XYZ file of C-alpha atoms in Angstrom:
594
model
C 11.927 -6.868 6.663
C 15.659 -8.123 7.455
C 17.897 -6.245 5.832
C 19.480 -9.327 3.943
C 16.403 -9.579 1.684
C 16.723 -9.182 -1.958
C 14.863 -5.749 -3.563
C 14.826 -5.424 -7.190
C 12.226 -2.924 -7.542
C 10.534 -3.393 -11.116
C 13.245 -4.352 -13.014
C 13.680 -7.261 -15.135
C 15.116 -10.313 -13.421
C 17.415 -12.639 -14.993
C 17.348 -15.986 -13.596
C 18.149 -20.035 -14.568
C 15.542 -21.298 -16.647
C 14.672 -25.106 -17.978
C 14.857 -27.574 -20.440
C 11.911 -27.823 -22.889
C 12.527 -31.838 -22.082
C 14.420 -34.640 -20.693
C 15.235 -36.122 -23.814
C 16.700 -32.292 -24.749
C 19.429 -32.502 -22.284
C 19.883 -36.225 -22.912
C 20.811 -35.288 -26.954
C 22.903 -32.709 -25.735
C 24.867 -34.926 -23.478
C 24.291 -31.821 -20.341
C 24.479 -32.754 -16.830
C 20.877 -31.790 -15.445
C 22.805 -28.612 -13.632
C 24.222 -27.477 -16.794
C 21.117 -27.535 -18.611
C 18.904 -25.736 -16.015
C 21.842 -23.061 -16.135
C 22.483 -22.470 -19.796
C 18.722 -22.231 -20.536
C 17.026 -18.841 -18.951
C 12.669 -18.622 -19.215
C 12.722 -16.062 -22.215
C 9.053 -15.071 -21.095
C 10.654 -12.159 -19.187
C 12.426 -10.900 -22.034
C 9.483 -11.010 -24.788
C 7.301 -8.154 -25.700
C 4.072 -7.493 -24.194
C 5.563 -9.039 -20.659
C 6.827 -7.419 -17.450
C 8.692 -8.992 -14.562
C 10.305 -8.150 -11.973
C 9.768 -8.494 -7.642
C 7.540 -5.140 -8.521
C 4.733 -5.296 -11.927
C 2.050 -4.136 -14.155
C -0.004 -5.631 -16.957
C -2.584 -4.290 -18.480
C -4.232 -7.655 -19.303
C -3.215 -9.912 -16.681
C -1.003 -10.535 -13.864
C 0.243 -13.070 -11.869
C 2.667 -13.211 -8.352
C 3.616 -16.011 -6.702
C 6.582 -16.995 -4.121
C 8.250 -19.230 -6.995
C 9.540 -17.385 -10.801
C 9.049 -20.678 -12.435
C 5.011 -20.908 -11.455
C 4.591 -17.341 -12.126
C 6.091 -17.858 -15.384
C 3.790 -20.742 -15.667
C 0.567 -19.029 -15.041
C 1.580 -15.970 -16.896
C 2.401 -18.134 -20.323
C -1.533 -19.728 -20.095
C -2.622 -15.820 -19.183
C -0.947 -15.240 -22.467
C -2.247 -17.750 -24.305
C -5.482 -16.627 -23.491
C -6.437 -18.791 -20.586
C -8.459 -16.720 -17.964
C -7.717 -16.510 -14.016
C -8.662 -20.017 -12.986
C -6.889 -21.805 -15.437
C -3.600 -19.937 -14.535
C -3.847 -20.651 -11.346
C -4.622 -24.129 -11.501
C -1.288 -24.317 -13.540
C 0.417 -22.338 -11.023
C -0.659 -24.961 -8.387
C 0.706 -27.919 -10.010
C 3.941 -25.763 -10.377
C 4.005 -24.777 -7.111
C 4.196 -28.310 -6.263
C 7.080 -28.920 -8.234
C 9.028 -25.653 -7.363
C 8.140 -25.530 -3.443
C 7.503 -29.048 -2.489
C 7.686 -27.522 0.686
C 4.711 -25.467 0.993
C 2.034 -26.707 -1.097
C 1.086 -29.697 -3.331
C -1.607 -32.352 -4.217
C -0.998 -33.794 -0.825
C -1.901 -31.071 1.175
C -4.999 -28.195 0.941
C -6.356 -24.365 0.712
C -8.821 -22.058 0.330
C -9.172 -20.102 -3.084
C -10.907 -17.169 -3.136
C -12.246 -16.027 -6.751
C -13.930 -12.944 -8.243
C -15.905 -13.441 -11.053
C -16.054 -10.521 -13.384
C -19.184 -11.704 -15.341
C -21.375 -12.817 -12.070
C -20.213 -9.960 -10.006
C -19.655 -12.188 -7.215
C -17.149 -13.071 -4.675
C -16.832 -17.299 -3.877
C -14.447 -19.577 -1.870
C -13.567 -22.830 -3.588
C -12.668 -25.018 -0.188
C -10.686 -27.717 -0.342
C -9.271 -27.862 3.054
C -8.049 -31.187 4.524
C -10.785 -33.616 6.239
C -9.917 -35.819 9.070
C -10.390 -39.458 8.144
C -12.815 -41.814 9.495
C -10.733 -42.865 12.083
C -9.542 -39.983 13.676
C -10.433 -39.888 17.267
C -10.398 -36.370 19.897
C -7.897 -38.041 22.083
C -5.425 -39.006 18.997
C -2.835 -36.420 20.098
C -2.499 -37.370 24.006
C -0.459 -39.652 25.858
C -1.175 -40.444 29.244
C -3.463 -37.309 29.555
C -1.147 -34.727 27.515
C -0.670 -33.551 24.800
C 2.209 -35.512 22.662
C 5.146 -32.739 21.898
C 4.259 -31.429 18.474
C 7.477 -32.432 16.752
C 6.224 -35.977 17.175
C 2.746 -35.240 16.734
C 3.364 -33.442 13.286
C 5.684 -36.049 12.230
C 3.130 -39.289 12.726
C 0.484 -40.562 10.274
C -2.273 -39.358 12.455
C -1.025 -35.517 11.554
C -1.796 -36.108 7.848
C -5.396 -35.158 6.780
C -7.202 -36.190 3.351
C -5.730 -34.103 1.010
C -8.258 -31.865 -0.786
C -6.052 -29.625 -3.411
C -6.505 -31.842 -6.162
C -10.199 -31.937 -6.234
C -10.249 -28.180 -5.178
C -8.466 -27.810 -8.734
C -10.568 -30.307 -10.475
C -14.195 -28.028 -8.847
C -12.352 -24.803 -9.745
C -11.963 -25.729 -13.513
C -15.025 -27.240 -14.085
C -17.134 -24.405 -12.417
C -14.787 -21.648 -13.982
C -11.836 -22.455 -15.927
C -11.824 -22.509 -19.831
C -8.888 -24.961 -20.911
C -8.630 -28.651 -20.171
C -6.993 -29.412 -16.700
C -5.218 -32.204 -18.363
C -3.151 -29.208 -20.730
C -2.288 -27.120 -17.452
C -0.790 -30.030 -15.925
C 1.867 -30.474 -18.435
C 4.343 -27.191 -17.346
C 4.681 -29.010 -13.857
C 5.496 -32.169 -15.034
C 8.270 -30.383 -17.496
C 9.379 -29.134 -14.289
C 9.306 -32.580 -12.086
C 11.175 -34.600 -14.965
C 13.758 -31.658 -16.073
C 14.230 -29.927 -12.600
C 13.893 -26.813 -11.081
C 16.768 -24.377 -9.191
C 17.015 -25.104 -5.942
C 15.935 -21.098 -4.551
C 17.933 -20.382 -1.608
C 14.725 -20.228 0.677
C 14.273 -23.810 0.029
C 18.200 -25.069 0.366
C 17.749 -23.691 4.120
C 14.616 -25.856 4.571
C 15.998 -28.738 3.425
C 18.797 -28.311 6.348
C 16.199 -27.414 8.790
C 14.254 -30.435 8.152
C 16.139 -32.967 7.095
C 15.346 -34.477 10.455
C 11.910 -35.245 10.120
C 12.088 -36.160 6.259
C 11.224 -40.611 5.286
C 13.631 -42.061 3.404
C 11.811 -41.174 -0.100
C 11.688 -37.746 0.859
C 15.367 -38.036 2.026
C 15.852 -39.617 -1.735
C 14.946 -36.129 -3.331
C 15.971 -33.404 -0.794
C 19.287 -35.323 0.475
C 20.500 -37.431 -2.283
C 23.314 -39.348 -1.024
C 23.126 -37.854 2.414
C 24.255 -34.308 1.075
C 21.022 -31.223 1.030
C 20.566 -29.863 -2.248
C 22.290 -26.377 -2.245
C 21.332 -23.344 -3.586
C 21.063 -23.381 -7.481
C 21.209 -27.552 -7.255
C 18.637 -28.694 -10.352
C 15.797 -30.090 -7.869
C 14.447 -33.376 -10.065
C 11.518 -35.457 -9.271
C 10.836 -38.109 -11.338
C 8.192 -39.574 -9.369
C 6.543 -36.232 -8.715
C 6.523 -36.112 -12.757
C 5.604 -39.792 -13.216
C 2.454 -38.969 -10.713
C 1.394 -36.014 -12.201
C 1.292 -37.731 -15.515
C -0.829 -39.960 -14.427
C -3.450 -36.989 -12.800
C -3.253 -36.150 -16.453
C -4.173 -39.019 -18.211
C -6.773 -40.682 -15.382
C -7.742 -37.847 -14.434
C -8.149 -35.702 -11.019
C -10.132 -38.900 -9.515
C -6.748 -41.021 -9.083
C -5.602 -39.064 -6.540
C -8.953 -39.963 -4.507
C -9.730 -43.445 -5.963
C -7.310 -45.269 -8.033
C -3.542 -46.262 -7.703
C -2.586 -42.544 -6.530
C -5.160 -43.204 -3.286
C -3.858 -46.203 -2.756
C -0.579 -45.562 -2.365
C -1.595 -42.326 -0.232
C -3.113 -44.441 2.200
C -0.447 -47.230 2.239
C 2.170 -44.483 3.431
C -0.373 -42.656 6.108
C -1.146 -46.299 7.670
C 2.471 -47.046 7.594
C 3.348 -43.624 9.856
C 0.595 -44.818 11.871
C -2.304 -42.974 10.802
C -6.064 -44.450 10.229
C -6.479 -43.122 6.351
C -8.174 -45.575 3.951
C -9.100 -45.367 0.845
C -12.544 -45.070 1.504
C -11.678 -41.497 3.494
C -10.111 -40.719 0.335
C -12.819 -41.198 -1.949
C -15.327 -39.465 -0.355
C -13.570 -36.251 -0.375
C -14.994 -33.490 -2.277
C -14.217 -29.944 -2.422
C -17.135 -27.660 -1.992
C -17.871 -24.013 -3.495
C -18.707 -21.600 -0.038
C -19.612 -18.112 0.403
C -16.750 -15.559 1.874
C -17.129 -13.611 5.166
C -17.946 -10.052 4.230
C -17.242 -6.950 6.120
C -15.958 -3.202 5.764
C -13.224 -1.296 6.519
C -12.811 2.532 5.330
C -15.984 2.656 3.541
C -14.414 -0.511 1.105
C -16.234 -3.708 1.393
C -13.649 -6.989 2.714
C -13.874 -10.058 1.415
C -12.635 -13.226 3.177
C -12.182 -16.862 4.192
C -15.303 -18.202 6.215
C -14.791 -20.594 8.775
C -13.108 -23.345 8.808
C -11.007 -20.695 8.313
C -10.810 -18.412 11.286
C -8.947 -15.905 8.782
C -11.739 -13.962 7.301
C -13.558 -13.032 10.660
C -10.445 -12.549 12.540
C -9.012 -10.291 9.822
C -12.143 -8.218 9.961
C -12.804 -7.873 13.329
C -9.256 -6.320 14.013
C -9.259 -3.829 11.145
C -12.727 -3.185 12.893
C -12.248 -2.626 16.079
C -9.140 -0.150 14.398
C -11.132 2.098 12.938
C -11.950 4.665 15.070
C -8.559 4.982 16.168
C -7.406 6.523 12.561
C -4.110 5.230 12.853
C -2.817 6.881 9.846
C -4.387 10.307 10.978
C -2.814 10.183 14.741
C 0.035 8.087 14.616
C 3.256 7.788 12.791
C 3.685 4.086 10.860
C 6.722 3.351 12.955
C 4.668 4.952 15.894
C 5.519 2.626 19.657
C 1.149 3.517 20.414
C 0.487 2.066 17.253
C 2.096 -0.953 17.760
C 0.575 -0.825 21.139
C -3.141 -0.771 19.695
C -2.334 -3.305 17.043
C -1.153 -5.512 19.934
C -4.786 -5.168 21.764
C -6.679 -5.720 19.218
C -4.870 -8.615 18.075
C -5.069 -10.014 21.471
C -8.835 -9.237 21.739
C -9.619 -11.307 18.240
C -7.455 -13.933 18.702
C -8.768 -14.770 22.292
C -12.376 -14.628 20.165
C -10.706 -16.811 17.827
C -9.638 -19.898 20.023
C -12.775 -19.935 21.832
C -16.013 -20.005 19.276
C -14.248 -21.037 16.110
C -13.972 -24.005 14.421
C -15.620 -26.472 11.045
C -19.464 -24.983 10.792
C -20.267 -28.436 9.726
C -19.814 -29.813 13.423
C -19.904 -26.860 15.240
C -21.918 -23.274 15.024
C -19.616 -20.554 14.589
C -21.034 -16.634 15.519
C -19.460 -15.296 12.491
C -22.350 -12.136 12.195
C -22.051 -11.755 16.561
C -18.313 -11.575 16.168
C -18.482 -8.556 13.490
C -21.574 -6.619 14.717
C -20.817 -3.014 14.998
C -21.900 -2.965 18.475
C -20.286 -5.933 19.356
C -17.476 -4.674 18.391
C -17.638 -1.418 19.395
C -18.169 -3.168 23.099
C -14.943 -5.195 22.482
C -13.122 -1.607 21.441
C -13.601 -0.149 24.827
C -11.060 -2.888 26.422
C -8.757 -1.010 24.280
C -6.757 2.093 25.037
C -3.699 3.763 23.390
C -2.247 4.732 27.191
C -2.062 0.869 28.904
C -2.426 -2.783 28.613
C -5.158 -5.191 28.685
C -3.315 -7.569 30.841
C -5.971 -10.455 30.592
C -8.017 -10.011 27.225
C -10.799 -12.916 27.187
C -12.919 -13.869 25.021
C -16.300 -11.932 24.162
C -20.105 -12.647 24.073
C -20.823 -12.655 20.063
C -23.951 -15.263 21.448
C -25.629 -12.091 22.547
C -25.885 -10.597 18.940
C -26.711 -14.077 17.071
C -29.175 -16.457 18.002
C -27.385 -20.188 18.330
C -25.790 -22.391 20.637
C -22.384 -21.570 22.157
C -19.630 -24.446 21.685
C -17.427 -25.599 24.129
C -14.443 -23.471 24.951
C -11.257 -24.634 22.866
C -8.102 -26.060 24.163
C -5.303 -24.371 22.419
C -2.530 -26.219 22.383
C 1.011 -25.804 21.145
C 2.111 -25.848 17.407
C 4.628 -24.280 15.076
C 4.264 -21.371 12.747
C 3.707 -22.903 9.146
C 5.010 -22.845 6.032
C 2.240 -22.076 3.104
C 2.276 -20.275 -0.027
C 0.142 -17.363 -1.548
C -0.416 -16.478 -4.969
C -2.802 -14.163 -6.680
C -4.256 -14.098 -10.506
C -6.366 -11.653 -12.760
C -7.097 -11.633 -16.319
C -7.995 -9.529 -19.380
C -11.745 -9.895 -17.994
C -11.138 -8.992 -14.368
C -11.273 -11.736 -12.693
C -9.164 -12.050 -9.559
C -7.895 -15.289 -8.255
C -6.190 -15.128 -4.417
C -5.366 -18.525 -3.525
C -3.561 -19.519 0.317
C -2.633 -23.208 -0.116
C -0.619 -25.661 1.995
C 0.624 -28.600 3.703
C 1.251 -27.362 6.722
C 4.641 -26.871 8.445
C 7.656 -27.090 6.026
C 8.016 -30.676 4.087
C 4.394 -31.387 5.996
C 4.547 -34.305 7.634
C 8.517 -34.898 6.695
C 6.417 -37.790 4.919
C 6.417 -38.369 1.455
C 4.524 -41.480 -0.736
C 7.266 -43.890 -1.926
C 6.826 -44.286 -5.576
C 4.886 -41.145 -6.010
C 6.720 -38.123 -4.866
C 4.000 -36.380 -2.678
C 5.269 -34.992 0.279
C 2.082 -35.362 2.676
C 0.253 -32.243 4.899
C 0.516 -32.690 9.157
C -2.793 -30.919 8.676
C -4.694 -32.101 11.817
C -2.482 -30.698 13.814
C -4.456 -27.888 13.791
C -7.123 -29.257 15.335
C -6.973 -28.791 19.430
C -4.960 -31.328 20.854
C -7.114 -31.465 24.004
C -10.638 -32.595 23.303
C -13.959 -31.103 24.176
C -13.643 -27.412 22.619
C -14.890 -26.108 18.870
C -12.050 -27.318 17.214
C -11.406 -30.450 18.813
C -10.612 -33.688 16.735
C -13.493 -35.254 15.102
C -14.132 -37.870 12.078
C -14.302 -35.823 8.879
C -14.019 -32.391 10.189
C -11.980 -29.937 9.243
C -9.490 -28.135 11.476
C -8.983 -24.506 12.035
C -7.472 -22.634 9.628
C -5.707 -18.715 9.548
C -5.359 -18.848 6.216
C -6.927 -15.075 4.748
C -6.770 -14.840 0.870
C -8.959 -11.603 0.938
C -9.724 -9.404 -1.422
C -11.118 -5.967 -1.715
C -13.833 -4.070 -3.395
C -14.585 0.216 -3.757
C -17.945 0.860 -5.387
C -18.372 -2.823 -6.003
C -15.360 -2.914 -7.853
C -12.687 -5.176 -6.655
C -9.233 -3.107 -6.559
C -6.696 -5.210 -4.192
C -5.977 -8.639 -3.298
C -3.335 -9.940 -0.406
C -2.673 -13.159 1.172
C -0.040 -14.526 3.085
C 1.894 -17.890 4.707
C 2.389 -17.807 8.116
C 0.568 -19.850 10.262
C -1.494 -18.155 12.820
C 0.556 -14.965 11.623
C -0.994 -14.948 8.326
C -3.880 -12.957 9.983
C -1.724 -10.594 11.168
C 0.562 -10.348 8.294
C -2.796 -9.619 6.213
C -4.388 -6.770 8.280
C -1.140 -5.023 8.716
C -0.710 -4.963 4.484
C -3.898 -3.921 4.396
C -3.405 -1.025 6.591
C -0.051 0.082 5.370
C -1.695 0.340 1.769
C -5.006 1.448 2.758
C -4.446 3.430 6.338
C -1.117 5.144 5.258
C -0.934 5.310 1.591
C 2.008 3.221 1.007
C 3.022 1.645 -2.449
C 2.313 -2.039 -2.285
C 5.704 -3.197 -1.977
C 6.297 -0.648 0.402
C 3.121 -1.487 2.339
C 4.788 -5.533 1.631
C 8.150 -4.584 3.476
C 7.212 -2.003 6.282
C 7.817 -4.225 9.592
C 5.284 -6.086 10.989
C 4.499 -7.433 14.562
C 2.323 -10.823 15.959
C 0.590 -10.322 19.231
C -1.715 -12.709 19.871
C -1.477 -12.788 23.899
C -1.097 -10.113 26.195
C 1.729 -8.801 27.508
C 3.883 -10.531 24.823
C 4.665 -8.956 21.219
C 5.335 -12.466 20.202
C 7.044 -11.989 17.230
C 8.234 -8.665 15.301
C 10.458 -7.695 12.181
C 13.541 -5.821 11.767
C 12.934 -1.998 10.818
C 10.558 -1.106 14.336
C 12.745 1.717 15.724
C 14.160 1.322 19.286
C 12.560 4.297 20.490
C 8.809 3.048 19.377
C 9.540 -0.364 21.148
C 10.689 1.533 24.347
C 7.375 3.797 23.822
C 5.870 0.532 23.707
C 7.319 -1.717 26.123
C 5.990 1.374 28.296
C 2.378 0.638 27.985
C 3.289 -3.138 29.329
C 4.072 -4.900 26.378
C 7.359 -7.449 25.659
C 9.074 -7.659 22.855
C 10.299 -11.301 22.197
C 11.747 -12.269 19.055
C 12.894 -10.227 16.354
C 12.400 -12.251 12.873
C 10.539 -11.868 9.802
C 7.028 -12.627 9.629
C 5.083 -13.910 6.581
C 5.362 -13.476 3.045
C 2.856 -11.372 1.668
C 2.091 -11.036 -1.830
C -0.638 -8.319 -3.363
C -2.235 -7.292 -6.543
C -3.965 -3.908 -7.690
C -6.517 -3.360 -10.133
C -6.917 -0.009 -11.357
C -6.230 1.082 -15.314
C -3.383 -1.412 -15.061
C -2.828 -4.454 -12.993
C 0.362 -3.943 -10.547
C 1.874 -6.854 -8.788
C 3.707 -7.169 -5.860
C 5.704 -10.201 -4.192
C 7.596 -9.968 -0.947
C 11.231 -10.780 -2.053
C 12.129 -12.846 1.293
C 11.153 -16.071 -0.572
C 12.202 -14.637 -3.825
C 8.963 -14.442 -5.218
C 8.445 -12.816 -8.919
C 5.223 -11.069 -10.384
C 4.655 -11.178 -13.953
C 2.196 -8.990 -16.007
C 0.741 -9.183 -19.310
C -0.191 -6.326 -21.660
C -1.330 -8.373 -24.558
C -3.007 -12.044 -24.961
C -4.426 -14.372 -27.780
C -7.456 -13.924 -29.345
């Protein structure tokens, strides 16, 4: 990573905390700033509790980009809530605390071990596209409309599925009342949050694109909140409130959907209320694979995540990277590149929602499929024109349509990851997209809204073109992994299409070369999904290795960092790990209630 990130190893971090309530500070007679900086969480500094950017708990542990939801889920851990109903809680206080990445009005894919079942499953509650979407929505006189006007119009935002993803979660697996592990988030909506200095240079970045209620939070009187600015959202609170005491439903049926689809028609979109109502998320099986003898769990499509993860850790393998090549090695970069380019070019052509199209997901991870793909690999020159395989020819089915891939931004996103005393593992991606979404928040309500069908092909007529109620494409890879049938590490990332990459290069610091996670978390990463170009790479790759490199054919582009990987192991203890270039914390637990 860029050297102006902020390591703290496993020490304890001292940070601003919150008011226990509005009416607190009120009393008081503090200014919201002065509260929020006079009060520090105590959590950290209690017994039994271990914080820092590096952690271990022997009965529970939680990491997550934001200390305030991490805190959050750690307190219900504590309490003796299990894994799901931490994470729900983290959710809602992700929304408060990164209104930038996540939220209600956006989507994700949780992926959740259960200790007692001894089984692996996906709660999905990625966006839909309403009922009157259309495949040409994203053209104008035969093109495709520039994506910073495409992302920015009504007809980005999907039907938001996180809500009833949490509502399906806790009623399948949780243990406390979702109404109780809503509450932390809306003490953080009414009585403010820090502003983290990740999020004071998104709110400069994108204070273009932000509507006037969003513009009402982020830019109150036309100045950005700064760094360490008490970010309060009493609409955010007001709405979550409501969640609480309606229930999940509201968000899909009652005032809450209304409002929702006021806003989207307003930008221009076609979302009713009727889109929103029929949304429900659903409970789906992972993509399994294997890599190094451990067994990989995934996201299934419409995520291409899972399967594109696996296939390049595959077609890896052989090489034994960690046997023949230095970590900072220019031929290792070189076969990361290939294979990269070889899965993504698999990627854009036969993936997309299974509901509307058929997806080769056992063709594209045969072993001899594979292995067929491998040979366009080789650690002395380029592939200059990787295409796309034949997975048909090891599954029976119908091919799709090529896609159309068509130009969009690297997202935003968060990650977090959960266990408890039991062993269950919770690794959750969730978004809404690019930063701030849509730039498009609900008047009245405080939800700042995905630009989720974006993802879909802009062009029509491939696998992941636009359709009414699909799903668009997805990278997002919570994964975790499993030794003897035991799970023992979980990683997930933001990114965008990088996520993919950001996973499988996590996965092979840790696994391939034995690094400590938040080594494995910090050693430089690269994002190559075309040939020649290393598209993007971090800070760190020696000069020599991208000479060795650049070599073999491939350019180097643009140095910056790439994702923001979080990752959990499970062996006596718990130990956390949370990449520190959005200040993330993890938090582990040695002792809970009874």
């Amino acid at each position: 990573m860029s050297d102006n990130t902020n390591r703290s190893g496993g020490s304890k971090l001292s940070r601003r905390g919150f008011l226990a309530g509005a009416a607190a500070s009120t009393a008081l007679g503090l200014s919201a700033s002065t509260a929020i900086a006079q009060q520090h969480g105590d959590l950290c500094s209690q017994a039994g509790v271990d914080c820092g950017t590096v952690a271990t708990g022997a009965d529970g542990m939680v990491v997550s980009v934001s200390p305030e939801a991490s805190e959050v889920g750690a307190r219900v851990l504590r309490d003796g809530g299990n894994a799901i109903d931490a994470a729900i809680a983290v959710q809602f206080a992700l929304n408060v605390a990164q209104p930038h990445t996540s939220g209600i009005g956006g989507g994700g894919f949780m992926l959740y071990y259960d200790a007692d079942a001894d089984e692996v499953e996906v709660v999905n509650s990625r966006e839909r596209a309403p009922a009157g979407a259309t495949p040409n929505m994203f053209l104008e006189g035969g093109e495709p409309i520039p994506f910073d006007e495409r992302h920015t119009h009504g007809n980005a935002v999907g039907v938001p599925g996180t809500a009833s993803g949490l509502r399906r979660a806790a009623a399948c697996y949780g243990s406390r009342p979702i109404e109780e592990l809503i509450d932390p988030a809306i003490d953080l909506a009414a009585n403010g949050v820090p502003v983290s200095g990740y999020l004071a240079d998104r709110i400069v970045e994108d204070e273009w694109k932000l509507n006037d209620a969003a513009r009402e939070v982020f830019v109150p009187d036309g100045e950005p909140l700064e760094e360490g600015d008490p970010l309060v959202q009493p609409d955010l609170a007001r709405t979550l409130e409501l969640v609480r005491d309606r229930g999940i439903r509201e968000v899909y049926e009652g005032e809450i959907a209304e409002a929702i689809a006021d806003t989207v028609q307003d930008a221009g979109g076609s979302m009713t209320v009727e889109d929103l109502s029929r949304y429900e998320a659903t409970l789906d099986e992972p993509v399994q694979g294997s890599y190094r003898g451990y067994d990989v769990y995934s996201m299934s499509p419409p995520s291409s995540g899972g399967l594109t993860v696996i296939q390049i850790l595959n077609l890896l393998e052989p090489f034994e990277l960690g046997e023949n090549y230095d970590a900072r090695d220019g031929t290792k970069y070189h076969l990361l590149a290939e294979a990269m380019r070889l899965a993504y070019a698999d990627r854009g052509e036969y993936m997309g929602d299974p509901e509307f199209v058929e997806v080769p997901s056992e063709g594209l991870l045969d072993p001899a499929y594979v292995a067929q793909r491998r040979e366009l690999i080789s650690p002395d020159e380029l592939n200059p024109d990787p295409q796309p395989g034949n997975p048909w020819a090891y599954q029976s089915g119908e091919a799709p349509s090529a896609s159309r891939p068509t130009e969009r931004a690297v997202g935003q996103t968060t990650h977090f990851t959960v266990a408890d005393a039991e062993g269950n593992l919770v690794s959750y991606t969730t978004t809404i997209e690019q930063s701030f979404g849509s730039g498009i928040m609900v008047p009245g309500y405080g939800i700042m809204l995905n630009n989720e069908l974006t993802d879909f092909d802009a062009e029509p007529g491939g696998a992941n073109q636009v359709q009414p109620n699909k799903r668009p494409l997805s990278s997002m890879s919570p994964t975790i992994m499993a030794e003897g049938g035991e799970p023992f590490l979980t990683v997930g990332s933001p990114g965008g299409p990088t996520i993919i990459t950001s996973v499988v290069q996590a996965i092979l610091h840790h696994v391939e070369y034995g690094l400590d996670l938040i080594d494995a978390i910090d050693e430089p990463s690269i994002y190559a999904p075309e040939s020649p170009e290393i598209t993007r790479w971090e800070e760190g790759i020696p000069e020599e290795a991208r000479e060795e490199a650049a070599e073999l054919g491939n350019e180097w582009v643009e140095s910056v960092p790439i994702g923001n990987v979080n990752m959990l192991r499970a062996n006596d203890v718990y130990e956390g790990a949370a990449d520190q270039v959005r200040e993330g914390l993890s938090v582990g637990i040695e002792e809970t209630a009874d």
